[in-house]
Amino acid sequence: EPEVTQTPSHQVTQMGQEVILRCVPISNHLYFYWYRQILGQKVEFLVSFYNNEISEKSEIFDDQFSVERPDGSNFTLKIRSTKLEDSAMYFCASSESGGVTYEQYFGPGTRLTVT
Amino acid sequence: GENVEQHPSTLSVQEGDSAVIKCTYSDSASNYFPWYKQELGKRPQLIIDIRSNVGEKKDQRIAVTLNKTAKHFSLHITETQPEDSAVYFCAAVGVNDYKLSFGAGTTVTVRA
């Protein structure tokens, strides 16, 4: 069964540095998402992406964050000038289409630690 | 925006007993309610979902009920087994929405 993959599984970075988290969505899926989960807290929506543009973003997703689909397979989340509070598990997800009809499939996550 | 509350935060049950997790949501326009199971160190996986035109749905030992008037929905696991031990998240999606709004999660421990 096809799966969403994410790399790296764990990323350690120093405060102020930039990180890029990578995701490969399921190949026939058209909608892509990033969520994050701070340790001990709920999973929070960051951004959704369709047709090469952001379709929705949360208030968390400010100018520090950006997303890109640089080629036909990868979907990336860039975090500029990382802060301690950016430490979290970041999940990528994809769905065949948007809305309530289609299941969102999650990747295994990237644990980001900012020191 | 949508606010989903989930209770309890932890649940310990004896193997073979039932487990019930309850969620409430704030946006009456929400019409899709999935439940995800997350085992330690693994990705969240959809285990069951329900849409607003249905009051109950069952899949083997798992069932979900929805009360739209009260804006709450519940997950029921019967005849629990050790492999049911995990964190369970409820979520809601609005009619014009694409994002999942998650509850805080319930850590279920099934005692052998």
Short mmCIF file of C-alpha atoms in Angstrom, two decimals:
data_model
loop_
_atom_site.label_atom_id
_atom_site.label_comp_id
_atom_site.label_asym_id
_atom_site.label_seq_id
_atom_site.Cartn_x
_atom_site.Cartn_y
_atom_site.Cartn_z
CA GLU A 1 0.00 0.00 0.00
CA PRO A 2 1.41 3.44 -0.92
CA GLU A 3 2.57 5.56 2.00
CA VAL A 4 3.57 9.14 2.64
CA THR A 5 7.27 9.33 3.45
CA GLN A 6 9.19 12.03 5.30
CA THR A 7 12.85 12.86 5.73
CA PRO A 8 14.69 13.22 7.97
CA SER A 9 13.09 11.34 10.82
CA HIS A 10 14.89 13.54 13.33
CA GLN A 11 16.46 16.96 12.79
CA VAL A 12 18.46 18.85 15.38
CA THR A 13 19.23 22.48 14.65
CA GLN A 14 20.46 25.53 16.47
CA MET A 15 18.20 28.47 17.18
CA GLY A 16 18.24 30.93 14.31
CA GLN A 17 19.07 28.36 11.65
CA GLU A 18 16.87 27.42 8.71
CA VAL A 19 15.55 23.90 8.24
CA ILE A 20 13.80 22.17 5.39
CA LEU A 21 11.56 19.23 6.09
CA ARG A 22 10.83 16.96 3.18
CA CYS A 23 7.81 14.89 2.29
CA VAL A 24 6.89 12.63 -0.59
CA PRO A 25 3.09 12.41 -0.80
CA ILE A 26 1.25 9.46 -2.30
CA SER A 27 1.71 9.73 -6.05
CA ASN A 28 -1.88 10.26 -7.24
CA HIS A 29 -2.81 12.62 -4.42
CA LEU A 30 -3.51 16.25 -5.17
CA TYR A 31 -3.84 17.88 -1.72
CA PHE A 32 -0.94 18.17 0.67
CA TYR A 33 -0.81 19.28 4.29
CA TRP A 34 1.57 20.03 7.11
CA TYR A 35 0.61 19.54 10.75
CA ARG A 36 2.70 19.80 13.87
CA GLN A 37 2.49 18.28 17.33
CA ILE A 38 4.34 19.87 20.21
CA LEU A 39 5.21 17.24 22.81
CA GLY A 40 2.19 16.50 24.96
CA GLN A 41 -0.15 18.69 22.93
CA LYS A 42 -2.69 18.17 20.16
CA VAL A 43 -1.93 17.88 16.49
CA GLU A 44 -2.27 21.35 14.91
CA PHE A 45 -2.93 22.25 11.30
CA LEU A 46 -0.33 24.45 9.64
CA VAL A 47 -1.08 24.65 5.93
CA SER A 48 -2.80 22.98 3.00
CA PHE A 49 -1.53 23.09 -0.57
CA TYR A 50 -3.24 22.42 -3.88
CA ASN A 51 -2.44 23.17 -7.48
CA ASN A 52 0.90 24.69 -6.55
CA GLU A 53 -0.47 27.20 -4.12
CA ILE A 54 -1.53 27.47 -0.51
CA SER A 55 -5.25 26.80 -0.15
CA GLU A 56 -5.48 27.43 3.59
CA LYS A 57 -3.14 28.28 6.44
CA SER A 58 -3.44 28.65 10.17
CA GLU A 59 -2.34 31.59 12.28
CA ILE A 60 0.70 29.54 13.26
CA PHE A 61 1.88 29.59 9.64
CA ASP A 62 3.41 33.06 9.58
CA ASP A 63 6.22 34.54 7.49
CA GLN A 64 8.69 32.23 9.20
CA PHE A 65 7.21 29.29 7.31
CA SER A 66 6.96 28.49 3.62
CA VAL A 67 5.99 25.48 1.55
CA GLU A 68 7.02 24.40 -1.89
CA ARG A 69 6.54 21.60 -4.35
CA PRO A 70 9.88 21.83 -6.13
CA ASP A 71 9.26 18.88 -8.44
CA GLY A 72 6.61 16.31 -9.19
CA SER A 73 7.16 14.28 -6.06
CA ASN A 74 8.48 16.33 -3.15
CA PHE A 75 6.62 18.69 -0.84
CA THR A 76 8.74 20.74 1.53
CA LEU A 77 8.25 22.85 4.63
CA LYS A 78 10.89 25.50 5.24
CA ILE A 79 11.25 27.11 8.66
CA ARG A 80 13.43 30.18 8.71
CA SER A 81 15.24 31.45 11.79
CA THR A 82 14.09 28.60 14.02
CA LYS A 83 13.03 29.27 17.60
CA LEU A 84 13.02 26.99 20.62
CA GLU A 85 9.23 26.81 20.46
CA ASP A 86 9.41 25.36 16.94
CA SER A 87 10.55 22.08 18.50
CA ALA A 88 7.82 19.60 17.62
CA MET A 89 6.90 16.60 15.51
CA TYR A 90 5.98 17.75 12.02
CA PHE A 91 3.62 15.55 10.03
CA CYS A 92 3.03 15.74 6.31
CA ALA A 93 -0.25 14.37 4.96
CA SER A 94 -1.84 13.97 1.56
CA SER A 95 -5.28 13.23 0.20
CA GLU A 96 -6.65 12.25 -3.17
CA SER A 97 -8.77 15.36 -3.24
CA GLY A 98 -9.99 17.96 -0.82
CA GLY A 99 -12.92 18.21 1.52
CA VAL A 100 -14.70 15.65 3.58
CA THR A 101 -14.81 12.83 1.06
CA TYR A 102 -11.17 11.94 1.11
CA GLU A 103 -9.01 10.47 3.87
CA GLN A 104 -5.82 12.25 4.77
CA TYR A 105 -2.87 9.88 4.95
CA PHE A 106 -0.11 10.84 7.34
CA GLY A 107 3.62 10.41 7.04
CA PRO A 108 5.73 9.07 9.93
CA GLY A 109 6.76 12.58 10.97
CA THR A 110 9.98 14.52 11.44
CA ARG A 111 10.97 15.31 14.99
CA LEU A 112 12.52 18.78 15.00
CA THR A 113 14.63 19.74 18.00
CA VAL A 114 15.80 23.35 18.22
CA THR A 115 18.61 23.92 20.71
CA GLY B 1 -12.49 28.27 13.94
CA GLU B 2 -13.38 24.77 14.99
CA ASN B 3 -12.54 23.72 18.56
CA VAL B 4 -12.57 20.02 19.41
CA GLU B 5 -12.49 18.85 23.02
CA GLN B 6 -11.64 15.24 23.86
CA HIS B 7 -12.07 13.26 27.07
CA PRO B 8 -10.63 11.48 28.90
CA SER B 9 -6.95 12.22 28.36
CA THR B 10 -5.98 8.78 29.65
CA LEU B 11 -7.98 5.57 29.88
CA SER B 12 -6.91 2.27 31.39
CA VAL B 13 -9.10 -0.77 30.80
CA GLN B 14 -8.88 -4.47 31.52
CA GLU B 15 -8.47 -6.66 28.48
CA GLY B 16 -11.88 -7.68 27.21
CA ASP B 17 -13.65 -4.63 28.62
CA SER B 18 -14.99 -1.72 26.56
CA ALA B 19 -13.42 1.69 26.10
CA VAL B 20 -15.31 4.88 25.29
CA ILE B 21 -13.78 8.19 24.22
CA LYS B 22 -15.90 11.30 23.84
CA CYS B 23 -15.40 14.45 21.77
CA THR B 24 -17.32 17.67 21.38
CA TYR B 25 -17.00 20.23 18.61
CA SER B 26 -17.94 23.87 18.35
CA ASP B 27 -18.71 24.49 14.67
CA SER B 28 -22.20 23.28 13.80
CA ALA B 29 -21.17 23.32 10.11
CA SER B 30 -18.67 20.50 10.67
CA ASN B 31 -19.82 17.40 8.87
CA TYR B 32 -16.98 14.87 8.86
CA PHE B 33 -15.53 13.25 11.97
CA PRO B 34 -12.58 10.86 11.62
CA TRP B 35 -10.80 8.98 14.38
CA TYR B 36 -7.06 8.34 14.18
CA LYS B 37 -4.99 5.81 16.12
CA GLN B 38 -1.34 6.57 16.80
CA GLU B 39 0.89 3.84 18.18
CA LEU B 40 4.11 4.84 19.89
CA GLY B 41 6.57 6.27 17.39
CA LYS B 42 4.27 5.70 14.43
CA ARG B 43 2.09 7.83 12.21
CA PRO B 44 -1.59 8.58 12.91
CA GLN B 45 -3.80 6.16 11.00
CA LEU B 46 -7.49 6.47 10.27
CA ILE B 47 -9.48 3.75 11.99
CA ILE B 48 -13.06 4.88 11.44
CA ASP B 49 -14.96 7.96 10.36
CA ILE B 50 -18.53 9.22 10.30
CA ARG B 51 -20.34 11.84 8.30
CA SER B 52 -23.09 14.10 9.51
CA ASN B 53 -25.87 12.29 7.68
CA VAL B 54 -25.26 9.16 9.76
CA GLY B 55 -25.83 8.64 13.49
CA GLU B 56 -23.75 5.52 14.01
CA LYS B 57 -21.17 3.45 12.18
CA LYS B 58 -19.60 0.16 13.16
CA ASP B 59 -16.55 -1.76 11.96
CA GLN B 60 -15.97 -5.01 13.83
CA ARG B 61 -15.01 -4.05 17.42
CA ILE B 62 -15.02 -0.32 16.74
CA ALA B 63 -18.06 1.93 16.55
CA VAL B 64 -18.60 5.66 16.37
CA THR B 65 -21.74 7.58 17.27
CA LEU B 66 -22.64 11.15 16.36
CA ASN B 67 -25.14 13.48 17.97
CA LYS B 68 -25.34 16.57 15.77
CA THR B 69 -27.79 18.38 18.00
CA ALA B 70 -25.48 18.13 20.99
CA LYS B 71 -22.36 18.44 18.82
CA HIS B 72 -20.63 15.43 20.22
CA PHE B 73 -19.33 12.14 18.91
CA SER B 74 -17.86 9.09 20.58
CA LEU B 75 -15.59 6.16 19.84
CA HIS B 76 -16.47 2.78 21.31
CA ILE B 77 -14.03 -0.11 21.37
CA THR B 78 -15.45 -3.42 22.55
CA GLU B 79 -13.58 -6.53 23.71
CA THR B 80 -10.36 -4.56 24.02
CA GLN B 81 -7.06 -6.29 23.27
CA PRO B 82 -3.47 -5.33 24.15
CA GLU B 83 -2.90 -4.15 20.56
CA ASP B 84 -5.59 -1.51 21.09
CA SER B 85 -3.15 0.31 23.40
CA ALA B 86 -2.35 3.60 21.63
CA VAL B 87 -3.21 7.28 21.50
CA TYR B 88 -6.56 7.97 19.85
CA PHE B 89 -7.39 11.34 18.29
CA CYS B 90 -10.78 12.58 17.22
CA ALA B 91 -11.04 15.28 14.57
CA ALA B 92 -13.61 17.38 12.77
CA VAL B 93 -13.77 18.90 9.30
CA GLY B 94 -16.09 21.71 8.25
CA VAL B 95 -18.18 21.71 5.10
CA ASN B 96 -15.92 24.17 3.29
CA ASP B 97 -12.78 23.01 4.98
CA TYR B 98 -9.89 20.81 4.16
CA LYS B 99 -8.00 20.82 7.42
CA LEU B 100 -8.45 18.42 10.32
CA SER B 101 -9.12 20.03 13.69
CA PHE B 102 -7.90 17.52 16.26
CA GLY B 103 -8.81 16.79 19.83
CA ALA B 104 -6.02 16.55 22.39
CA GLY B 105 -5.84 12.77 22.25
CA THR B 106 -6.62 9.90 24.62
CA THR B 107 -3.93 7.48 25.73
CA VAL B 108 -5.58 4.08 26.01
CA THR B 109 -3.83 1.33 27.95
CA VAL B 110 -5.25 -2.17 27.85
CA ARG B 111 -4.15 -4.22 30.86
CA ALA B 112 -3.61 -7.93 30.25
#
